[in-house]
Amino acid sequence: MDNREQILSKIKKALRRSGDTHTFEDVVRALQDGRMQSFWNETALVVTEIVATPRRNFVSVFLVAGDLNGVMGLHDKVCRWAIDNGYDFSRISVRPGFARLLEQRGWKKRQVTMELELHGWCPLCSNDHKQD
């Protein structure tokens, strides 16, 4: 498997891990129409999207794929692009191990992202309190 095939495989894996909110084709369309941006090197890819809020605009790191050295090698390129384009900060949701690496680069934990699958969920119904 060459680098392109490995990165493609890791992109699809990252999309699954992040909740299957987008397909690979969705990401390609967003890149083509400018809603997302891509940064790459031989062994990694970072995909970002711009988030505009009433008070601040920022860069959200949507997807990271590739080997760790390649990904970390893109860090400064993405940050420089964001600064050069006038964005205030960058945000990313990551697994705990990657968070430790980012903290070494100056990133701060602001909050913890949690997720609840809602299919079949009822606030009054749990394993302890099922309705008959």
PDB file of N, CA and C in Angstrom, residues 116-126:
ATOM      1  N   LEU A 116     -23.684  11.371  22.876  1.00  0.00           N
ATOM      2  CA  LEU A 116     -24.714  10.420  23.237  1.00  0.00           C
ATOM      3  C   LEU A 116     -25.461  10.030  21.976  1.00  0.00           C
ATOM      4  N   GLU A 117     -25.459   8.757  21.630  1.00  0.00           N
ATOM      5  CA  GLU A 117     -26.260   8.279  20.499  1.00  0.00           C
ATOM      6  C   GLU A 117     -27.719   8.287  20.933  1.00  0.00           C
ATOM      7  N   LEU A 118     -28.577   8.984  20.207  1.00  0.00           N
ATOM      8  CA  LEU A 118     -29.955   9.178  20.632  1.00  0.00           C
ATOM      9  C   LEU A 118     -30.929   8.126  20.136  1.00  0.00           C
ATOM     10  N   HIS A 119     -30.508   7.292  19.206  1.00  0.00           N
ATOM     11  CA  HIS A 119     -31.411   6.256  18.701  1.00  0.00           C
ATOM     12  C   HIS A 119     -31.817   5.336  19.859  1.00  0.00           C
ATOM     13  N   GLY A 120     -33.108   5.289  20.132  1.00  0.00           N
ATOM     14  CA  GLY A 120     -33.606   4.408  21.185  1.00  0.00           C
ATOM     15  C   GLY A 120     -33.451   4.963  22.588  1.00  0.00           C
ATOM     16  N   TRP A 121     -33.003   6.223  22.715  1.00  0.00           N
ATOM     17  CA  TRP A 121     -32.787   6.809  24.031  1.00  0.00           C
ATOM     18  C   TRP A 121     -34.046   7.502  24.523  1.00  0.00           C
ATOM     19  N   CYS A 122     -34.322   7.350  25.797  1.00  0.00           N
ATOM     20  CA  CYS A 122     -35.445   8.028  26.423  1.00  0.00           C
ATOM     21  C   CYS A 122     -34.977   8.508  27.794  1.00  0.00           C
ATOM     22  N   PRO A 123     -35.158   9.793  28.121  1.00  0.00           N
ATOM     23  CA  PRO A 123     -34.643  10.304  29.398  1.00  0.00           C
ATOM     24  C   PRO A 123     -35.270   9.644  30.609  1.00  0.00           C
ATOM     25  N   LEU A 124     -36.446   9.102  30.458  1.00  0.00           N
ATOM     26  CA  LEU A 124     -37.117   8.446  31.583  1.00  0.00           C
ATOM     27  C   LEU A 124     -36.877   6.945  31.620  1.00  0.00           C
ATOM     28  N   CYS A 125     -36.249   6.426  30.557  1.00  0.00           N
ATOM     29  CA  CYS A 125     -36.069   4.990  30.432  1.00  0.00           C
ATOM     30  C   CYS A 125     -34.571   4.664  30.470  1.00  0.00           C
ATOM     31  N   SER A 126     -34.167   3.926  31.452  1.00  0.00           N
ATOM     32  CA  SER A 126     -32.817   3.420  31.498  1.00  0.00           C
ATOM     33  C   SER A 126     -32.901   1.957  31.854  1.00  0.00           C
TER      34      SER A 126
END
